[in-house]
């Protein structure tokens, strides 16, 4: 499966003076990168690929890493569950580029 998710703190002193939450997001992305699962981060979402339990465990730990940055956490998650397929994090992009 591939999960695209965005996690951010709110409440308390969660943002810098310019409204950025990059330190909190960095804590979450660090968890994802240390997981060893295929992943990619863009300006709005982090994508991670693997089996259901391992991906959801990483999303949970990434969310928990953001908890210290605010009084609450917002999590947006979208999943593409396609049993029997791997390498789709890059495979989907390769097929799109070939079609273009």
XYZ file of N, CA and C in Angstrom:
300
model
N 0.830 -1.177 0.000
C 0.000 0.000 0.000
C 0.874 1.239 0.000
N 0.313 2.305 -0.506
C 0.957 3.617 -0.415
C 0.047 4.492 0.430
N 0.630 5.193 1.373
C -0.104 6.160 2.169
C 0.530 7.522 1.961
N -0.311 8.495 1.649
C 0.111 9.891 1.612
C -0.491 10.538 2.854
N 0.350 11.173 3.644
C -0.181 11.797 4.850
C 0.498 13.122 5.139
N -0.247 13.925 5.865
C 0.237 15.225 6.314
C -0.110 15.326 7.787
N 0.854 15.701 8.591
C 0.628 15.819 10.024
C 1.192 17.162 10.480
N 0.423 17.863 11.314
C 0.851 19.180 11.780
C 0.258 19.467 13.153
N 1.008 20.191 13.972
C 0.503 20.560 15.295
C -0.387 21.793 15.209
N -1.215 21.950 16.211
C -1.953 23.201 16.368
C -2.133 23.443 17.855
N -2.477 24.665 18.198
C -2.624 25.023 19.602
C -1.278 25.217 20.262
N -1.257 25.955 21.322
C -0.001 26.221 22.021
C 0.943 27.015 21.143
N 2.222 26.778 21.310
C 3.253 27.488 20.536
C 3.720 26.607 19.388
N 2.775 26.128 18.560
C 3.110 25.154 17.533
C 3.807 25.740 16.318
N 3.659 27.026 16.056
C 4.235 27.623 14.847
C 5.282 28.671 15.201
N 6.173 28.922 14.258
C 7.150 29.989 14.422
C 6.452 31.320 14.171
N 7.173 32.413 14.329
C 6.593 33.740 14.125
C 5.991 33.913 12.736
N 6.543 33.225 11.753
C 6.011 33.348 10.385
C 4.936 32.301 10.076
N 4.486 31.546 11.076
C 3.432 30.568 10.884
C 3.906 29.191 10.461
N 5.204 29.014 10.301
C 5.751 27.742 9.853
C 5.737 26.695 10.971
N 5.501 25.456 10.583
C 5.567 24.337 11.526
C 6.653 23.352 11.087
N 7.692 23.875 10.438
C 8.719 23.007 9.850
C 9.455 22.150 10.870
N 9.659 22.629 12.083
C 10.354 21.808 13.081
C 9.523 20.570 13.441
N 8.223 20.754 13.595
C 7.340 19.626 13.900
C 7.281 18.655 12.726
N 7.169 19.195 11.527
C 7.119 18.348 10.338
C 8.435 17.587 10.185
N 9.540 18.239 10.479
C 10.845 17.572 10.398
C 10.903 16.385 11.358
N 10.319 16.529 12.530
C 10.307 15.419 13.491
C 9.539 14.232 12.924
N 8.432 14.508 12.246
C 7.639 13.432 11.642
C 8.379 12.793 10.474
N 8.949 13.610 9.613
C 9.660 13.092 8.436
C 10.882 12.278 8.868
N 11.525 12.684 9.934
C 12.673 11.919 10.449
C 12.248 10.489 10.795
N 11.095 10.345 11.426
C 10.578 9.015 11.763
C 10.356 8.195 10.491
N 9.769 8.828 9.478
C 9.510 8.132 8.215
C 10.813 7.688 7.571
N 11.767 8.587 7.470
C 13.036 8.249 6.814
C 13.808 7.179 7.561
N 13.748 7.199 8.884
C 14.445 6.193 9.674
C 13.759 4.830 9.622
N 12.529 4.785 9.125
C 11.791 3.516 9.054
C 12.396 2.557 8.042
N 13.083 3.091 7.041
C 13.647 2.255 5.997
C 12.671 1.907 4.883
N 11.415 2.292 5.027
C 10.431 2.037 3.978
C 10.597 3.067 2.857
N 10.256 2.692 1.622
C 10.322 3.672 0.535
C 9.428 4.868 0.866
N 9.946 6.067 0.662
C 9.178 7.260 0.998
C 9.613 8.437 0.144
N 8.753 9.443 0.126
C 9.037 10.678 -0.594
C 8.261 11.788 0.115
N 8.885 12.945 0.276
C 8.226 14.089 0.894
C 8.175 15.234 -0.091
N 7.002 15.852 -0.200
C 6.832 17.047 -1.027
C 6.441 18.201 -0.114
N 6.068 19.308 -0.686
C 5.747 20.484 0.121
C 4.502 20.305 0.983
N 3.650 19.336 0.639
C 2.397 19.192 1.376
C 2.159 17.817 1.996
N 2.782 16.768 1.443
C 2.528 15.418 1.927
C 3.802 14.589 1.970
N 3.771 13.564 2.785
C 4.802 12.532 2.772
C 4.126 11.248 2.339
N 4.747 10.544 1.407
C 4.242 9.263 0.933
C 5.157 8.164 1.450
N 4.559 7.053 1.819
C 5.326 5.924 2.317
C 4.684 4.644 1.782
N 5.533 3.666 1.413
C 5.028 2.428 0.822
C 5.479 1.224 1.636
N 4.559 0.287 1.813
C 4.880 -0.942 2.519
C 3.621 -1.721 2.833
N 3.735 -2.672 3.714
C 2.589 -3.459 4.146
C 1.765 -2.651 5.161
N 0.484 -2.974 5.234
C -0.469 -2.231 6.058
C 0.067 -1.946 7.470
N 0.437 -2.994 8.204
C 0.840 -2.817 9.601
C 2.090 -1.968 9.742
N 3.077 -2.168 8.868
C 4.310 -1.403 8.997
C 4.105 0.059 8.612
N 3.293 0.327 7.588
C 3.033 1.708 7.186
C 2.252 2.440 8.280
N 1.217 1.799 8.800
C 0.404 2.449 9.832
C 1.194 2.674 11.122
N 2.110 1.769 11.415
C 2.977 1.969 12.581
C 3.842 3.217 12.400
N 4.384 3.411 11.204
C 5.218 4.585 10.941
C 4.377 5.853 11.010
N 3.174 5.831 10.438
C 2.296 7.010 10.503
C 1.977 7.336 11.960
N 1.703 6.323 12.758
C 1.406 6.547 14.181
C 2.606 7.173 14.887
N 3.792 6.618 14.658
C 4.984 7.152 15.321
C 5.325 8.558 14.835
N 5.092 8.836 13.551
C 5.335 10.181 13.019
C 4.368 11.177 13.653
N 3.131 10.755 13.823
C 2.134 11.610 14.475
C 2.517 11.872 15.922
N 2.953 10.845 16.611
C 3.383 11.005 18.001
C 4.589 11.931 18.113
N 5.445 11.960 17.103
C 6.619 12.839 17.125
C 6.225 14.301 17.054
N 5.038 14.583 16.547
C 4.563 15.964 16.421
C 3.847 16.437 17.693
N 3.386 15.511 18.513
C 2.623 15.860 19.724
C 3.291 16.904 20.621
N 4.606 16.858 20.839
C 5.224 17.845 21.733
C 5.189 19.289 21.214
N 4.822 19.480 19.957
C 4.865 20.810 19.348
C 3.561 21.589 19.472
N 2.532 21.015 20.045
C 1.261 21.721 20.194
C 0.363 21.007 21.173
N -0.843 21.522 21.319
C -1.795 20.902 22.233
C -2.679 19.883 21.528
N -2.603 19.871 20.197
C -3.323 18.881 19.406
C -2.614 18.682 18.081
N -2.968 17.604 17.373
C -2.325 17.274 16.107
C -3.401 16.990 15.058
N -3.176 17.497 13.863
C -4.055 17.227 12.731
C -3.364 16.234 11.806
N -4.084 15.187 11.424
C -3.553 14.163 10.524
C -4.507 14.012 9.344
N -3.972 14.166 8.137
C -4.714 13.911 6.904
C -4.036 12.722 6.246
N -4.835 11.729 5.846
C -4.263 10.495 5.318
C -5.087 10.004 4.123
N -4.377 9.608 3.080
C -5.002 8.977 1.916
C -4.224 7.711 1.614
N -4.929 6.614 1.349
C -4.256 5.334 1.129
C -4.672 4.719 -0.204
N -3.694 4.118 -0.874
C -3.917 3.323 -2.077
C -3.553 1.893 -1.708
N -4.561 1.069 -1.517
C -4.357 -0.299 -1.051
C -4.501 -1.221 -2.261
N -3.381 -1.773 -2.697
C -3.359 -2.610 -3.905
C -2.541 -3.869 -3.625
N -3.172 -4.889 -3.063
C -2.449 -6.113 -2.708
C -1.695 -6.707 -3.899
N -0.514 -7.219 -3.605
C 0.282 -7.893 -4.622
C 1.156 -6.973 -5.455
N 1.119 -5.681 -5.197
C 1.933 -4.735 -5.955
C 2.945 -4.054 -5.036
N 4.174 -3.956 -5.502
C 5.217 -3.227 -4.784
C 5.913 -2.307 -5.779
N 6.678 -1.375 -5.272
C 7.409 -0.465 -6.142
C 6.516 0.567 -6.808
N 5.325 0.739 -6.303
C 4.380 1.661 -6.928
C 4.658 3.126 -6.602
N 5.426 3.379 -5.563
C 5.773 4.764 -5.230
C 6.484 5.420 -6.409
N 7.349 4.676 -7.052
C 8.021 5.191 -8.249
C 7.337 4.711 -9.519
N 6.753 3.523 -9.504
C 6.125 2.951 -10.686
C 5.004 3.806 -11.244
N 4.187 4.371 -10.377
C 3.082 5.232 -10.834
C 3.621 6.456 -11.562
N 4.664 7.041 -11.030
C 5.258 8.237 -11.638
C 5.892 7.882 -12.978
N 6.580 6.746 -13.029
C 7.207 6.322 -14.288
C 6.178 6.111 -15.389
N 5.032 5.500 -15.048
C 3.979 5.282 -16.045
C 3.362 6.605 -16.481
N 3.193 7.529 -15.548
C 2.675 8.849 -15.899
C 3.606 9.576 -16.844
N 4.887 9.589 -16.508
C 5.871 10.277 -17.358
C 5.940 9.657 -18.742
N 5.842 8.343 -18.823
C 5.869 7.668 -20.131
C 4.645 8.065 -20.954
N 3.503 8.230 -20.293
C 2.291 8.623 -20.995
C 2.357 10.072 -21.484
N 3.109 10.887 -20.766
C 3.249 12.294 -21.177
C 4.210 12.429 -22.342
